[in-house]
GROMACS .gro file of C-alpha atoms in nm:
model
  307
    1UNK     CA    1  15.022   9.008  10.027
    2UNK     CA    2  14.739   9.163  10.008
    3UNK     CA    3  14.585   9.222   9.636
    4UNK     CA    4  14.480   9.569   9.539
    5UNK     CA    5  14.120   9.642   9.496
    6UNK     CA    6  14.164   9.754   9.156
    7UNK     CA    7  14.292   9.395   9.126
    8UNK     CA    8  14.028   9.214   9.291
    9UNK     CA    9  13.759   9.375   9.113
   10UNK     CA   10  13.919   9.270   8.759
   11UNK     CA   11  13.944   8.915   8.941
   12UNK     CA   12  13.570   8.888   9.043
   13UNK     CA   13  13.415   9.023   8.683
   14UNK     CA   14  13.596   8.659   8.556
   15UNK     CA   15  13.393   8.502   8.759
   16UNK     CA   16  13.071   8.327   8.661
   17UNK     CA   17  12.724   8.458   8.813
   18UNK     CA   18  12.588   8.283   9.111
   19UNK     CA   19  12.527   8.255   9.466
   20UNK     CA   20  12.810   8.096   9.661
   21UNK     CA   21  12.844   7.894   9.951
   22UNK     CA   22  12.902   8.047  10.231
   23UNK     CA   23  12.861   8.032  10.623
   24UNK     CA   24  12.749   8.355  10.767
   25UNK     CA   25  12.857   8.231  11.124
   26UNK     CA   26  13.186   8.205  11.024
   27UNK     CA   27  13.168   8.493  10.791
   28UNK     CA   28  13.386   8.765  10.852
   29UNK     CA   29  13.258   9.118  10.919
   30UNK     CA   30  13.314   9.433  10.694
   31UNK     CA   31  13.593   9.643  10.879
   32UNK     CA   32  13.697   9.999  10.744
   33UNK     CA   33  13.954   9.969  10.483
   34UNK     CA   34  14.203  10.268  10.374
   35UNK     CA   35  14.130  10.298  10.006
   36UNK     CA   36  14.388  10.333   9.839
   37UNK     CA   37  14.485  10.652   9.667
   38UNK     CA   38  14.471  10.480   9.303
   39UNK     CA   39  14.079  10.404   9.358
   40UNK     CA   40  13.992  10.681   9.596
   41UNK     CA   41  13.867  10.899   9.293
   42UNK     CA   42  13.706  10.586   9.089
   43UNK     CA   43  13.394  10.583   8.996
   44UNK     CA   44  13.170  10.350   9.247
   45UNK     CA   45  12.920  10.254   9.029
   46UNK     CA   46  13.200  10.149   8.794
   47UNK     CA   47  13.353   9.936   9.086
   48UNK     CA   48  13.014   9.780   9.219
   49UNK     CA   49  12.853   9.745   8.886
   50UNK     CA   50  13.121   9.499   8.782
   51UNK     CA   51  13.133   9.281   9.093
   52UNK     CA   52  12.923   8.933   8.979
   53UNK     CA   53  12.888   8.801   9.341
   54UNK     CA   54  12.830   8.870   9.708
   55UNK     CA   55  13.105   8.971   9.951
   56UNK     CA   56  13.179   8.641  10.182
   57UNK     CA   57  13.105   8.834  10.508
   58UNK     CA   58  12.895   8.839  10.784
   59UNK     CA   59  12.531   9.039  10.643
   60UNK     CA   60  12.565   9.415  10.719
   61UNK     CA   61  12.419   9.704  10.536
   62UNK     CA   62  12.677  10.000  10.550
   63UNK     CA   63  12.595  10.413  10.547
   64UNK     CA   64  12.222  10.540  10.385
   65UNK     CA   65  11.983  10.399  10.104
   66UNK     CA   66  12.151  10.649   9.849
   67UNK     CA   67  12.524  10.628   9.973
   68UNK     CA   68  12.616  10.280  10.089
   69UNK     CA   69  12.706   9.896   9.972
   70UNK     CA   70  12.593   9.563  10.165
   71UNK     CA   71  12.810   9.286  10.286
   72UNK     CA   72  12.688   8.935  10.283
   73UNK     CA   73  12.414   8.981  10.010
   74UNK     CA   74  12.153   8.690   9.949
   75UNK     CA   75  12.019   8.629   9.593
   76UNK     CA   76  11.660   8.584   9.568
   77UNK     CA   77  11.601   8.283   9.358
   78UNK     CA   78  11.524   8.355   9.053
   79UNK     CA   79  11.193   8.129   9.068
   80UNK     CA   80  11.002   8.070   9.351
   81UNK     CA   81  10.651   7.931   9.441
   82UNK     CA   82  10.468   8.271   9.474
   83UNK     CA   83  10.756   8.496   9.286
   84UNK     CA   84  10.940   8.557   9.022
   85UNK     CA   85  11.268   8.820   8.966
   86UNK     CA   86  11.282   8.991   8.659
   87UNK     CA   87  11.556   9.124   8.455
   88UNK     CA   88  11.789   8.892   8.545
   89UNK     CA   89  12.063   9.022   8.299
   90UNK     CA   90  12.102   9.311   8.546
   91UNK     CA   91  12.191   9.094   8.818
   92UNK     CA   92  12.011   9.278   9.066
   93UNK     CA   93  11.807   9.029   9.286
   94UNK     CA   94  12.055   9.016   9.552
   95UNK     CA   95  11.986   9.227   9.899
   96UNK     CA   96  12.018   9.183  10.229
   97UNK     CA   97  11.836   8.890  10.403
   98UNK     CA   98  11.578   9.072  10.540
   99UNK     CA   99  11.499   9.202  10.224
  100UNK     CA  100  11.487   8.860  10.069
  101UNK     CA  101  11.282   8.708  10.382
  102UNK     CA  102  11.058   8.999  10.343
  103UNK     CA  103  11.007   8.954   9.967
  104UNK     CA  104  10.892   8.592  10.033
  105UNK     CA  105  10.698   8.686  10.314
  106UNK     CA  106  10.470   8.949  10.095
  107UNK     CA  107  10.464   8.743   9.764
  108UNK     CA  108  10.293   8.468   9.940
  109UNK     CA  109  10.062   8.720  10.119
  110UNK     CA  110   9.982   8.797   9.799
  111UNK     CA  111   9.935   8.507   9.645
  112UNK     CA  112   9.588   8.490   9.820
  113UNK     CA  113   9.466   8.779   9.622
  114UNK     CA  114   9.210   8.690   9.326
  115UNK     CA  115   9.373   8.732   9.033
  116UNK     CA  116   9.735   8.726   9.207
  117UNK     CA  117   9.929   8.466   9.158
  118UNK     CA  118  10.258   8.611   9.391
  119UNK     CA  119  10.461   8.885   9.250
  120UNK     CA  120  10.698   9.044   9.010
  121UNK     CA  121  11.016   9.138   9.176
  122UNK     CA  122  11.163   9.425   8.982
  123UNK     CA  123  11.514   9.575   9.101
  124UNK     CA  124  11.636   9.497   9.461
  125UNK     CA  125  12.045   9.569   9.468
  126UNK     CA  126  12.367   9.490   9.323
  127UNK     CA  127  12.548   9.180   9.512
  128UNK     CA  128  12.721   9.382   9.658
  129UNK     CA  129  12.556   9.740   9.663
  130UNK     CA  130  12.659  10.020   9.630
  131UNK     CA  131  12.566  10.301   9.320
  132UNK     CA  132  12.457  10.125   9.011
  133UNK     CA  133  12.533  10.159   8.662
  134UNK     CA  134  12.233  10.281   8.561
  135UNK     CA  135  11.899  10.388   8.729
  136UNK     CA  136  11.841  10.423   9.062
  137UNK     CA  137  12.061  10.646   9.309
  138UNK     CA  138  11.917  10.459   9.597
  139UNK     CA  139  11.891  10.059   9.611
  140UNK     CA  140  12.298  10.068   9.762
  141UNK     CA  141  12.231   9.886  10.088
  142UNK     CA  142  12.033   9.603  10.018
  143UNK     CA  143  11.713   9.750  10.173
  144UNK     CA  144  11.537   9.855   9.874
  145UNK     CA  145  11.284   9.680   9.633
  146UNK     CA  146  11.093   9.719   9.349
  147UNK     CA  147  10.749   9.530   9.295
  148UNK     CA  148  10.601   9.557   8.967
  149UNK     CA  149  10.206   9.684   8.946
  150UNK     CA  150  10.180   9.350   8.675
  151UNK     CA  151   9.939   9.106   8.832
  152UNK     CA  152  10.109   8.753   8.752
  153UNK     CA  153   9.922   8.499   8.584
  154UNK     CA  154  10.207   8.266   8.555
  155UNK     CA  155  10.526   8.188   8.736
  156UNK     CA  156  10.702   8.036   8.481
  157UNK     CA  157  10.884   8.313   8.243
  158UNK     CA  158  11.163   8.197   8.069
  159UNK     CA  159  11.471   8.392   8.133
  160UNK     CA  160  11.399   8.559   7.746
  161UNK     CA  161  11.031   8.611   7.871
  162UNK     CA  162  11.141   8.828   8.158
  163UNK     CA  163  11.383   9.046   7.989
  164UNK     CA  164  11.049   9.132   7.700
  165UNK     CA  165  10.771   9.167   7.963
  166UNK     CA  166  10.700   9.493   8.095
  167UNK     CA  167  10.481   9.605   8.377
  168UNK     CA  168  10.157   9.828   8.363
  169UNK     CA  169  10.111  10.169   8.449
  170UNK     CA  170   9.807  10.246   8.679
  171UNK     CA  171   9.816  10.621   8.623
  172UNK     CA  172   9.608  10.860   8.453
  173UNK     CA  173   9.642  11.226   8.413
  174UNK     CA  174  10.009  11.261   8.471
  175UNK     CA  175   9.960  11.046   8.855
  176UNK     CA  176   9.640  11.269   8.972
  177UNK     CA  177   9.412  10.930   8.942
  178UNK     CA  178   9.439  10.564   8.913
  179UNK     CA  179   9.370  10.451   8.585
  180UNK     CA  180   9.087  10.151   8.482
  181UNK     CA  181   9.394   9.862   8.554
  182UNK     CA  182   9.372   9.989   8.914
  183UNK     CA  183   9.169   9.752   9.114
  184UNK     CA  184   9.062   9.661   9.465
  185UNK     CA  185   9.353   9.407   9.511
  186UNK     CA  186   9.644   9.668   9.450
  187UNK     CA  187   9.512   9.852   9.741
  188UNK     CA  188   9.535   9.504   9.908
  189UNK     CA  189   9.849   9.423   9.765
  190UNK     CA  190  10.019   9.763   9.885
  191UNK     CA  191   9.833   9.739  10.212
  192UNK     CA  192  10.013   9.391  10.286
  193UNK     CA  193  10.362   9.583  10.177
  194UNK     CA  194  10.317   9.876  10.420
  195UNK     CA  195  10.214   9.625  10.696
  196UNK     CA  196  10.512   9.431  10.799
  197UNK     CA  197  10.651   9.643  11.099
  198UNK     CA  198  11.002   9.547  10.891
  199UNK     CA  199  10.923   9.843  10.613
  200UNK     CA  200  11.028  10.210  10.697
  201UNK     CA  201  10.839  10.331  10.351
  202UNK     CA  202  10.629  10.237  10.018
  203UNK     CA  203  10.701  10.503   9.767
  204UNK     CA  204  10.338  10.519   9.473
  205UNK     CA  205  10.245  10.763   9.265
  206UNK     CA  206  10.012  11.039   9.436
  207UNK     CA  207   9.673  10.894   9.307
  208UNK     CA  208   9.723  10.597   9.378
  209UNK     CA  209   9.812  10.701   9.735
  210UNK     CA  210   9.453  10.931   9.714
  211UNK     CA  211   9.281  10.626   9.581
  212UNK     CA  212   9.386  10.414   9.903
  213UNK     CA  213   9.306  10.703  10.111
  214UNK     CA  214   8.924  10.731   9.987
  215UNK     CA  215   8.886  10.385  10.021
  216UNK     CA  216   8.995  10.265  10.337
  217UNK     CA  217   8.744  10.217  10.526
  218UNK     CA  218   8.946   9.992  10.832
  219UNK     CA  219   9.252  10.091  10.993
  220UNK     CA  220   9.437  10.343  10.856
  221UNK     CA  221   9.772  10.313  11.008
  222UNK     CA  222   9.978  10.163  10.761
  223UNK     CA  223   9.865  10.457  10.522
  224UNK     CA  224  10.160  10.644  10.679
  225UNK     CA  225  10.408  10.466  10.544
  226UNK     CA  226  10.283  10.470  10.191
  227UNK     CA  227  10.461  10.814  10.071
  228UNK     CA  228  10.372  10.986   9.690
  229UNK     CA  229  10.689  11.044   9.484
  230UNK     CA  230  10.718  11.089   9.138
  231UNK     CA  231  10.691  10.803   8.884
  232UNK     CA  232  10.596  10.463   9.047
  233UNK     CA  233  10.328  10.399   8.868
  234UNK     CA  234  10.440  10.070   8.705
  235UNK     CA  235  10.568   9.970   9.019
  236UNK     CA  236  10.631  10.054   9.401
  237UNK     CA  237  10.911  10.096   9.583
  238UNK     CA  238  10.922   9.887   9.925
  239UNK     CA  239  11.170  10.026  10.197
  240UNK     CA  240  11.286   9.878  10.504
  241UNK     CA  241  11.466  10.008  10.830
  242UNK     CA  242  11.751   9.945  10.927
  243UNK     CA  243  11.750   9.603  11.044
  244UNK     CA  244  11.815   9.576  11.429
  245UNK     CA  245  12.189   9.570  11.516
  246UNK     CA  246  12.299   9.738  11.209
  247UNK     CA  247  12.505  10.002  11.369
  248UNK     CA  248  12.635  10.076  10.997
  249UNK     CA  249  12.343  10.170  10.870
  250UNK     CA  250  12.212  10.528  10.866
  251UNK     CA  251  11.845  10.505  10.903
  252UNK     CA  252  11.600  10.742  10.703
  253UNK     CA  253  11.368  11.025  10.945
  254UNK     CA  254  11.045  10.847  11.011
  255UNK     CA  255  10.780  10.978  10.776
  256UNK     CA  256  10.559  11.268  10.967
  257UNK     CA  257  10.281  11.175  11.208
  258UNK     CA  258   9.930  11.083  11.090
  259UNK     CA  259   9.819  10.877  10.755
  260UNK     CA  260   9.956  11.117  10.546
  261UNK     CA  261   9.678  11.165  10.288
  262UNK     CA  262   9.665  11.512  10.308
  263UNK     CA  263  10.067  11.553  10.196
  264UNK     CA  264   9.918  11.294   9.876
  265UNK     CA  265   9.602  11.555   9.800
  266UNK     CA  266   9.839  11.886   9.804
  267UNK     CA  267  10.053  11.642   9.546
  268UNK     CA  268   9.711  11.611   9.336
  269UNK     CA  269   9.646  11.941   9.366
  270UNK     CA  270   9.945  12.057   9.222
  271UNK     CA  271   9.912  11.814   8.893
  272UNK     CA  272   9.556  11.910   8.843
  273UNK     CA  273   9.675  12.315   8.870
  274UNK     CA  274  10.063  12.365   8.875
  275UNK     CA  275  10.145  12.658   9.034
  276UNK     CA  276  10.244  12.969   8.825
  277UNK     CA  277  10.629  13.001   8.776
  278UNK     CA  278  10.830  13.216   9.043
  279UNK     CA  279  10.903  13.599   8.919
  280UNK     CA  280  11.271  13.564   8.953
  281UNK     CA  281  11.317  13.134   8.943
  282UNK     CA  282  11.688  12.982   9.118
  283UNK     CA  283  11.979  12.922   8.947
  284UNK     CA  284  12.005  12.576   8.757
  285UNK     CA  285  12.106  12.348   9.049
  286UNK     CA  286  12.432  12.197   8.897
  287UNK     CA  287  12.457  11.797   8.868
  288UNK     CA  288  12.570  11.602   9.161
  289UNK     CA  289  12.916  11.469   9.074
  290UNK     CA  290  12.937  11.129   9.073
  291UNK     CA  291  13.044  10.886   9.380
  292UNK     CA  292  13.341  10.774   9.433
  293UNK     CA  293  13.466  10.521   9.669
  294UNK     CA  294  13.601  10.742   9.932
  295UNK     CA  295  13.239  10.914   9.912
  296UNK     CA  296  13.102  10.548  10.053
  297UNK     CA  297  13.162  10.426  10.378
  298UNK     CA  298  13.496  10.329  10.445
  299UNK     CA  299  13.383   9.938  10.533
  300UNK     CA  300  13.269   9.977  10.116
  301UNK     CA  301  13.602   9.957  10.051
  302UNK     CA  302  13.649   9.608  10.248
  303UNK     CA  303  13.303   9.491  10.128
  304UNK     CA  304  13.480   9.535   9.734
  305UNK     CA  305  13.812   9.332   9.860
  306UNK     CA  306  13.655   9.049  10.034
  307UNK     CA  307  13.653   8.722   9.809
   0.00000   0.00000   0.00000
């Protein structure tokens, strides 16, 4: 018979940390499970922030960036030759493979840089997905990353090292301007990111996207993909599309046509000189409830029961 999700949850948080062995070929895929009426109104981050391991399935992101869960997550090692993941007591280096292949692929871009030893690998998903305990409301499928703004000069933290460490902010005057850290192999470093035809978006603070903007002096099409949004200024966000085949996966709109930098400037603008209050401002927009699992797509529920 069949144990109850509720069940295999409390099963899986006995279980020590650590990437399993599995083979995706013979990996089953995530099919759409009836939840059952006991866990329909659980909290999801509750459920997916106590799952140690990957789901033994097939690799599959399921619904959108900010309402989802991933089947078949890889962990990125926690060391590498041109990376290293921090915060590894939050157990969130694990993401689709893509996301790991890409991560590899960009740290040893970087790596090339003066002054750039590889990269910091901030927060990529739960191993399984899905809402997390704390922080983010996106990062659920797998396809999200952070990279921190911290140019390594060594690849060989202790575990203890990585949990004190903390990145460097590059803004100044609230994210109107780059601050004196900023330098001419950031741009390089986000220009790398936004290049691989894998990423959908790069989320920076608005100067920093201004800064890039002013100083490119080559081709300026990846600048359309690198999007302002507020905070990211100790580190970037890296998103990727849907990976090809992923019929689960609800894809984000593409960002507008043209580099953008205009959409950055207005941001600036509106730092430097906020505009005045409206006369008669909107109601308090009331806090989203949390997710539950039947909020999630319903293969979420089959991605939490697999071994």
């Amino acid at each position: 018979m069949k144990r109850s999700l509720w069940a295999v949850a409390m099963a899986a948080a006995l279980v020590s940390c650590g990437q399993r062995e599995r083979s995706e070929h013979n990996a089953p895929r995530a099919a759409a499970v009836a939840v059952p009426a006991a866990l329909s109104s659980k909290s999801a981050k509750q459920l997916f922030g106590g799952m140690p391991d990957a789901s033994v399935q097939a690799p599959a992101p399921y619904g959108s960036y900010a309402k989802g869960c991933v089947a078949g997550a890889v962990q990125l090692p926690e060391t590498g030759p041109t990376w290293q993941a921090m915060r590894l007591s939050r157990n969130r280096n694990w993401g689709h493979p893509e996301m790991i292949d890409y991560l590899k692929d960009l740290s040893a871009k970087v790596a090339r840089l003066p002054g750039w030893e590889g990269i910091y690998v901030g927060d990529i998903s739960q191993p399984r997905g899905g809402p997390m305990l704390t922080g983010h409301a996106s990062h659920q499928m797998g396809l999200d990353a952070d990279v921190w703004m911290l140019p390594p000069k060594r690849l060989n933290l202790s575990r203890d090292e990585r949990e004190k460490i903390s990145s460097i902010s590059m803004r100044r005057a609230s994210g109107a301007y780059v601050n004196s850290d900023w330098t001419p192999q950031h741009h390089e470093v986000l220009k790398a990111a936004a290049s691989d035809p894998r990423v959908a978006r790069i989320f920076v603070f608005p100067g920093a996207k201004v800064q890039m903007c002013n100083d490119e002096k080559g081709d300026r099409t990846y600048l359309r993909k690198i999007r302002p949004w507020y905070g990211h200024h100790y580190h970037f966000h890296v998103r990727l599309n849907c990976p090809r085949g992923a019929t689960g996966c609800v894809p984000q709109d593409p960002p507008p046509a043209g580099d953008g930098c205009a959409d950055a400037q207005a941001w600036v603008n509106n730092i430097l000189n906020p505009p005045p209050p409206p006369k008669n401002p909107p109601a308090p927009t009331p806090p989203r409830p949390e997710l539950t699992l039947a909020d999630l797509p319903g293969q979420c529920a089959g991605v939490l029961q697999s071994n």
